Coordinates of C-alpha atoms (C1' of nucleotides) in Angstrom, one line a residue:
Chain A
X1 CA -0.5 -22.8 30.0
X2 CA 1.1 -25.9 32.1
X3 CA 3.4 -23.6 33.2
X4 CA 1.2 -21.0 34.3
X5 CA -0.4 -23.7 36.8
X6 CA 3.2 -24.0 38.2
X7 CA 4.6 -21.1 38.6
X8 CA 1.5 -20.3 40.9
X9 CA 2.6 -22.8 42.8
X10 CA 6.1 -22.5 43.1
X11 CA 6.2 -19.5 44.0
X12 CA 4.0 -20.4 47.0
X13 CA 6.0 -23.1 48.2
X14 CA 9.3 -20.5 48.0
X15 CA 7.1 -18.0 50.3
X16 CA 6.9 -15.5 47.2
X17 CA 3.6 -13.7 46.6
X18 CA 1.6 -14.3 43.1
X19 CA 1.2 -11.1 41.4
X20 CA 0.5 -10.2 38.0
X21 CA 3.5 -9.2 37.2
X22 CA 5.0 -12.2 37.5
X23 CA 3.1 -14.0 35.7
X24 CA 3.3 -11.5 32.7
X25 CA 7.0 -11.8 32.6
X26 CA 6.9 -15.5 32.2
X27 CA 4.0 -15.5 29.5
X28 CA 6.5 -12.9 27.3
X29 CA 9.4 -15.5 27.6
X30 CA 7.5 -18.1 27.2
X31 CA 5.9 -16.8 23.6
X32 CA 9.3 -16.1 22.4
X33 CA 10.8 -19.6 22.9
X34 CA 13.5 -20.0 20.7
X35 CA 14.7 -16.5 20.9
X36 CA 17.0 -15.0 23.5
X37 CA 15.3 -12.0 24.7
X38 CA 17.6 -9.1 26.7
X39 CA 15.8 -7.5 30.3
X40 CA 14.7 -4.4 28.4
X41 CA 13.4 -6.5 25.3
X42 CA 11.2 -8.4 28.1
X43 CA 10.0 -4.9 29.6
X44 CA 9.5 -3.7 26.1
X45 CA 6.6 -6.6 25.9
X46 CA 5.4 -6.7 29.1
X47 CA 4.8 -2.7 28.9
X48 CA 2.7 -4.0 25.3
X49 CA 0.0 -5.6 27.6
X50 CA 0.8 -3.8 31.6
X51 CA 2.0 -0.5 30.6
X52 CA 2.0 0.8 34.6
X53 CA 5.3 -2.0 35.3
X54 CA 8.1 -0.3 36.0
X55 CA 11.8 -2.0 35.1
X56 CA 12.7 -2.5 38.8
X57 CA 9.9 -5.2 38.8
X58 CA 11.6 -6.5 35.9
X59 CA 15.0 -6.8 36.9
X60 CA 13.9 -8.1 40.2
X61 CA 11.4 -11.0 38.7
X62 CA 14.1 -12.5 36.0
X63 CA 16.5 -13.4 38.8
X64 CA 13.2 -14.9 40.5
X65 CA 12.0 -16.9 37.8
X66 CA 15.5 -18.3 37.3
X67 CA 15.7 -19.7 40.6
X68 CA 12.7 -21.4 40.1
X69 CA 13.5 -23.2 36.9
X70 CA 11.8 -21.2 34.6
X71 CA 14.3 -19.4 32.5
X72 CA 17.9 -19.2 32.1
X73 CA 20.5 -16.6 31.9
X74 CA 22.1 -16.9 29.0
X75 CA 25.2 -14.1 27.7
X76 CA 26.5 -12.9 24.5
X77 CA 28.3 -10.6 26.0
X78 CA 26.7 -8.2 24.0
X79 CA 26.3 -5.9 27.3
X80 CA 23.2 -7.3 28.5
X81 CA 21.9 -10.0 30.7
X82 CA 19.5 -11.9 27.7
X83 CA 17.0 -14.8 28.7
X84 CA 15.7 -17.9 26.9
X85 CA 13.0 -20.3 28.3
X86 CA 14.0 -23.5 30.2
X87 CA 11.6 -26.3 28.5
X88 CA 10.2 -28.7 30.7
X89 CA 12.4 -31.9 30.4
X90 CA 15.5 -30.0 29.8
X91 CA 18.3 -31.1 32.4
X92 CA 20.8 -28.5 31.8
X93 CA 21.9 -25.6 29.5
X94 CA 22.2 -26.2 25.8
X95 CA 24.7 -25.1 23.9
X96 CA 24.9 -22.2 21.2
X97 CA 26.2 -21.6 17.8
X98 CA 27.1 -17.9 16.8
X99 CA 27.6 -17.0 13.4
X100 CA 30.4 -14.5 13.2
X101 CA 28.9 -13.2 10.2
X102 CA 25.2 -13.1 10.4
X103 CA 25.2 -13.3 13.9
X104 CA 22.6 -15.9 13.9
X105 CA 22.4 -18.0 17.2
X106 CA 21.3 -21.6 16.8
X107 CA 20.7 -23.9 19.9
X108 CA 22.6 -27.4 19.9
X109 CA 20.3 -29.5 21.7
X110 CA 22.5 -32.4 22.2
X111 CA 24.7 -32.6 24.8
X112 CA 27.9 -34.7 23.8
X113 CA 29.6 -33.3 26.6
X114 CA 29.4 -36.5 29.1
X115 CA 32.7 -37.9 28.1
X116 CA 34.8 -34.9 28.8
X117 CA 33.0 -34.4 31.8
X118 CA 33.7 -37.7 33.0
X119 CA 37.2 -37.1 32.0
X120 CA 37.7 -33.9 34.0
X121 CA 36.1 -35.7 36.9
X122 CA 38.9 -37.9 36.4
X123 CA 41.6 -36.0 36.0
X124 CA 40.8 -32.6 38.4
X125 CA 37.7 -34.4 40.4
X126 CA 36.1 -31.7 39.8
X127 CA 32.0 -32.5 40.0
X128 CA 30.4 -30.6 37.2
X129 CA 26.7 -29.7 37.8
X130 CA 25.9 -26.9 34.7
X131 CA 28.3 -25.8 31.9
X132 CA 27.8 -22.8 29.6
X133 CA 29.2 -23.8 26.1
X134 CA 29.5 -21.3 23.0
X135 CA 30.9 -22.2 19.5
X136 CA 32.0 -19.6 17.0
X137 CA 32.0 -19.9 13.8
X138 CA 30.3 -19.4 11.1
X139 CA 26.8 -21.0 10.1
X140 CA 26.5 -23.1 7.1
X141 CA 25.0 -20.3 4.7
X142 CA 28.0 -18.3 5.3
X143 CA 30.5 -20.3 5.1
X144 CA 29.3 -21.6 1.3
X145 CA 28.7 -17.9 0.8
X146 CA 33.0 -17.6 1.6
X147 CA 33.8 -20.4 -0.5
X148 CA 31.8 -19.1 -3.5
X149 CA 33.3 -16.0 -3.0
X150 CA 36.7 -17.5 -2.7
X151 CA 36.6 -19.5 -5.8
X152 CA 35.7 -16.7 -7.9
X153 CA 38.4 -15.0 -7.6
X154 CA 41.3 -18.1 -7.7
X155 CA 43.6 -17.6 -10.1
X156 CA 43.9 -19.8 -13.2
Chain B
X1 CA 60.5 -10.9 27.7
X2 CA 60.4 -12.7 24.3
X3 CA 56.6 -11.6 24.1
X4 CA 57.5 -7.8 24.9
X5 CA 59.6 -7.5 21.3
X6 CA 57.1 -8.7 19.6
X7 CA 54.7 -6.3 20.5
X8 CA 56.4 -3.7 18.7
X9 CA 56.5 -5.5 16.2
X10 CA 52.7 -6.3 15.9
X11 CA 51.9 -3.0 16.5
X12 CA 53.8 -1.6 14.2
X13 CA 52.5 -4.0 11.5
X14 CA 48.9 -2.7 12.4
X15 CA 49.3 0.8 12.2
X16 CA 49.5 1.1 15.6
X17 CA 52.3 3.1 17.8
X18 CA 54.1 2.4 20.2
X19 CA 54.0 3.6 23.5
X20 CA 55.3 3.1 27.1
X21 CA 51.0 2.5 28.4
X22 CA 50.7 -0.4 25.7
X23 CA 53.7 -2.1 26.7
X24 CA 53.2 -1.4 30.4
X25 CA 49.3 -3.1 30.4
X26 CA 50.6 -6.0 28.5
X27 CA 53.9 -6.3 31.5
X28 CA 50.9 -6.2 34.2
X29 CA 49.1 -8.9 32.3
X30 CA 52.0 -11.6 32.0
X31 CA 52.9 -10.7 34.9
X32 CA 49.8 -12.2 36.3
X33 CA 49.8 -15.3 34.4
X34 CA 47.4 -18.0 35.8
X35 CA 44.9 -14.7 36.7
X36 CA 42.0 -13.3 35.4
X37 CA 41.8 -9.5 36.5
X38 CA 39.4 -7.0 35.9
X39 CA 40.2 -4.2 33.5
X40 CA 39.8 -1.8 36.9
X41 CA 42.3 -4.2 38.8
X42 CA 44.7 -4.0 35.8
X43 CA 44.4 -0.5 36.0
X44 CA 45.5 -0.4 39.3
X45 CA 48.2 -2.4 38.8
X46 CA 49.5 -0.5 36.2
X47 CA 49.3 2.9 38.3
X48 CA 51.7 1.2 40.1
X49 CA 54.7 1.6 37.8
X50 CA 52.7 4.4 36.0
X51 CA 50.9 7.2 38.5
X52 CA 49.6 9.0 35.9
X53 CA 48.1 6.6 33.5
X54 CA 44.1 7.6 32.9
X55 CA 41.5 4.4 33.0
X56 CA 40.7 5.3 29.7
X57 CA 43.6 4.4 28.7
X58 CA 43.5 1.2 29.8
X59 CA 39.9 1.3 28.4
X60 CA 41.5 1.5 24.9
X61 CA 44.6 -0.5 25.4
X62 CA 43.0 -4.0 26.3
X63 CA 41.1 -4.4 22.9
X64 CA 43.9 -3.3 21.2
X65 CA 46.3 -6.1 23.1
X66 CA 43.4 -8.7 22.4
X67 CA 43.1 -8.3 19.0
X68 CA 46.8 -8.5 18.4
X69 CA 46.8 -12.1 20.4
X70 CA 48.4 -11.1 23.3
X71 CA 45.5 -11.8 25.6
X72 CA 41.6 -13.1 26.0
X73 CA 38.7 -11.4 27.1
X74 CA 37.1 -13.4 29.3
X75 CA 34.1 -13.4 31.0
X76 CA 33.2 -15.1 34.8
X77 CA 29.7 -12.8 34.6
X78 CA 30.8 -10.5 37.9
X79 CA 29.6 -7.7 36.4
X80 CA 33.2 -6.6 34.3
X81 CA 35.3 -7.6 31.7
X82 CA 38.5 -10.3 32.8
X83 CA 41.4 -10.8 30.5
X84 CA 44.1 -13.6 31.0
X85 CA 47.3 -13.9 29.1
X86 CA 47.2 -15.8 25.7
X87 CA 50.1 -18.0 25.9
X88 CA 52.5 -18.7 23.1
X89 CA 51.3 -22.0 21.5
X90 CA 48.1 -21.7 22.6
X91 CA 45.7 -22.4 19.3
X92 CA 42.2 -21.7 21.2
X93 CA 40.8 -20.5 24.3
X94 CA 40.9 -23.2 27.3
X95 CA 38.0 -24.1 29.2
X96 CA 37.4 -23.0 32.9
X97 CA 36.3 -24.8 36.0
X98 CA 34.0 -22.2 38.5
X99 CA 33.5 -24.0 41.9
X100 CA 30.1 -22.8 43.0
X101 CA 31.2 -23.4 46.6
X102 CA 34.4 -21.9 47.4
X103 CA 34.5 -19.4 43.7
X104 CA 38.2 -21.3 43.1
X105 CA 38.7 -21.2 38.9
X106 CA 40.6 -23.6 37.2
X107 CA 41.7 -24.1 33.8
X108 CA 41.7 -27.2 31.7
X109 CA 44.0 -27.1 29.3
X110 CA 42.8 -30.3 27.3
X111 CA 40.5 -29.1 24.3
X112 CA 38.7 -32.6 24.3
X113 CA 35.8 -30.8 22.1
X114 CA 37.2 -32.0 18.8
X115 CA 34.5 -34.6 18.5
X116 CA 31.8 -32.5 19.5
X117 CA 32.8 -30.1 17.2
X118 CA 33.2 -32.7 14.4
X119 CA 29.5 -33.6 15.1
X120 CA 28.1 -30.2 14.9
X121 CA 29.6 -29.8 11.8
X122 CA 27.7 -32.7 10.7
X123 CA 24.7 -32.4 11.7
X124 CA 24.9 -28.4 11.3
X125 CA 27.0 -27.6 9.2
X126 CA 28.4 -24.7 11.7
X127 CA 32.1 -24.5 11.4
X128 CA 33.9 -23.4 14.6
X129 CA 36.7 -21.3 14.5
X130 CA 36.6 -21.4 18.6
X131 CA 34.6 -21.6 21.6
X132 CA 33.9 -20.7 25.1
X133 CA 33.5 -23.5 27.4
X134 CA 32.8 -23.0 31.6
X135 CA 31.7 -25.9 33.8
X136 CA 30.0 -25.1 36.9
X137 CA 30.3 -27.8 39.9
X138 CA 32.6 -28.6 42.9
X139 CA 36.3 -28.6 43.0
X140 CA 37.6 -31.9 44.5
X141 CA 38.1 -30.2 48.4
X142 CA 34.4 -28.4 48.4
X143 CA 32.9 -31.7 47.2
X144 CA 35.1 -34.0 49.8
X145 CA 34.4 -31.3 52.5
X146 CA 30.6 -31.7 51.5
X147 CA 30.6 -35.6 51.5
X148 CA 32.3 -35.5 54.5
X149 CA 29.5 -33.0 55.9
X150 CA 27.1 -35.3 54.7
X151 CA 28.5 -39.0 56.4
X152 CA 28.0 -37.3 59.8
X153 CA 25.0 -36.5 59.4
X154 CA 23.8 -40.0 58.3
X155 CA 21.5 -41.7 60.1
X156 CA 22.1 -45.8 61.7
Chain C
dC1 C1' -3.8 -6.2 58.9
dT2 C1' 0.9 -7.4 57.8
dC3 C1' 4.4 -7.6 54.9
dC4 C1' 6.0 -8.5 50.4
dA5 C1' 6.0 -6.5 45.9
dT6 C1' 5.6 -2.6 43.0
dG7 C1' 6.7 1.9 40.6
dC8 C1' 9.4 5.8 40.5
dA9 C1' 13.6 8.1 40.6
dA10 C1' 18.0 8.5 42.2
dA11 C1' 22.2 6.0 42.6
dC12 C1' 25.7 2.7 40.8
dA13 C1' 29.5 0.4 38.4
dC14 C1' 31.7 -0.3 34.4
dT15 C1' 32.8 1.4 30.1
dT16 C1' 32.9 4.9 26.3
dT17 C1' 33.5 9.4 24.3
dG18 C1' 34.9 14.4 23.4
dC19 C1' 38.6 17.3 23.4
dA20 C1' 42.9 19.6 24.1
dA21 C1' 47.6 18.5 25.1
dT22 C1' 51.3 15.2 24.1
dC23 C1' 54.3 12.0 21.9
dC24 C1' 55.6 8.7 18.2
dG25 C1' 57.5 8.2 13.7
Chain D
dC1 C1' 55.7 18.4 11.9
dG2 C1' 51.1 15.5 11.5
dG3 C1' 48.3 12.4 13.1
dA4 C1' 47.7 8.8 16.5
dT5 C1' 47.5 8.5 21.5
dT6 C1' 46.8 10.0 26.0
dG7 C1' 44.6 12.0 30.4
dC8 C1' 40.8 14.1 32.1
dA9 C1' 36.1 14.7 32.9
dA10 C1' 31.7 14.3 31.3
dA11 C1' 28.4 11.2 29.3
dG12 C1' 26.4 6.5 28.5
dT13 C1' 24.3 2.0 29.5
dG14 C1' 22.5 -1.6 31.9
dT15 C1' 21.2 -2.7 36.4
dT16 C1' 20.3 -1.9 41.5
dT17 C1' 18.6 0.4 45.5
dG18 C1' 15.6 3.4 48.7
dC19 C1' 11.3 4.6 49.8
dA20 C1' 6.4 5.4 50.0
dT21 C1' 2.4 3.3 48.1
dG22 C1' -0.4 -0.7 46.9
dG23 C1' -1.8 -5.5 47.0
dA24 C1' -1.5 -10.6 48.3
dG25 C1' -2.5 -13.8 52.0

DNA sequence: CTCCATGCAAACACTTTGCAATCCG
DNA sequence: CGGATTGCAAAGTGTTTGCATGGAG
């Protein structure tokens, strides 16, 4: 609802148009915060409530709503470009959990990344601005489920 | 060379035959040790030595190669698939630097995650098996060429 | 009224698949 | 030999582009 306000207004100041459409595709990522919807996923809803959009205004509003702040790309590499909201007050990306098993993503939202970046500042001087950091693993439910499993079946 | 016999051996222990394609894609692959080509430009590269070699081959080979160790899949998100060579000792994936400015990747060969990942175990209970790490900035000569830029510029 | 944005369909790039021929073991 | 592997071409998939129409400013 804040949002919407914005986005009215940024696009203005970039010189882009207001149009329904964009401001459809924002409301569908914005009511699935938390989850990591892919480009069709996000035509899939949009169609739910503005069944006349084609996917070309799709694919051409995500890269639009990145550059101004709103969302982020995020990959799985699951063959698909997937999105997840950029919250107000958020600096940079968070990071992800996969669960090899269950697949289940969970968001890390703590950073803890300052003193390596300081160190490879130091020791490449490289200036780091973003990173894009994925753990896997598996998730605490699986893992007991793997240990159950394993002591079962240990031998005498 | 040392890595070559073993992949007869590995393969073998899979299941898997041996052929003249599976060692030639691995040969192009440490051959370009540092790199992180495309699975079209390691295509290419094998045509070299092998004119008749079909991209579908390739197609099937790489996975194969991966899941025996010999390589990573890595991805820079240019639209394809990059694989680098997995190097003998090497317990995890490194981390890559990706200047925004002059496109220049460099790896870090430091892990430095060992705390983070120790901390996500605790407050998660998530336990990672490995990760995939890319920090986006400026390498040390796009930032100094920038700064540089930027002290001209400056005004009284 | 002027362009930017949209919808549609065709075009793309990378990757996968089906199938007969081929080669490893 | 028998089945895995290969080469070829066709098929897939997610995404992009060209173009005429439509709508924002």
């Amino acid at each position: 609802m804040k949002q919407k306000k914005d986005l009215s207004q940024l696009l203005r100041e970039k010189g882009y148009k207001i149009t329904a459409q964009r401001k459809a595709v924002l409301d569908v990522v914005e009511a699935h915060d938390g989850e990591h919807l892919s480009s069709q996923e996000i035509y899939d809803l949009v169609r739910k409530k503005f069944p006349e959009v084609g996917v070309a205004t799709i694919y051409r509003t995500l890269p639009v709503l990145e550059e101004l702040g709103f969302i982020y790309a995020v990959d799985f590499e699951d063959g698909c470009t997937r999105y997840e909201l950029h919250r107000t007050g958020q600096t940079h990306r968070h990071h992800h959990l996969l669960c090899e098993r269950c697949k289940k993503i969970t968001e890390v939202e703590d950073d803890l990344l300052e003193e390596i970046e300081d160190k490879i500042y130091g020791n490449y001087g490289f200036k780091i601005k973003d990173h894009r950091v994925k753990f896997y693993g598996l998730c605490k439910e699986c893992d007991n489920k793997d240990n159950k499993d394993n002591n079962d079946g240990f031998d005498t």
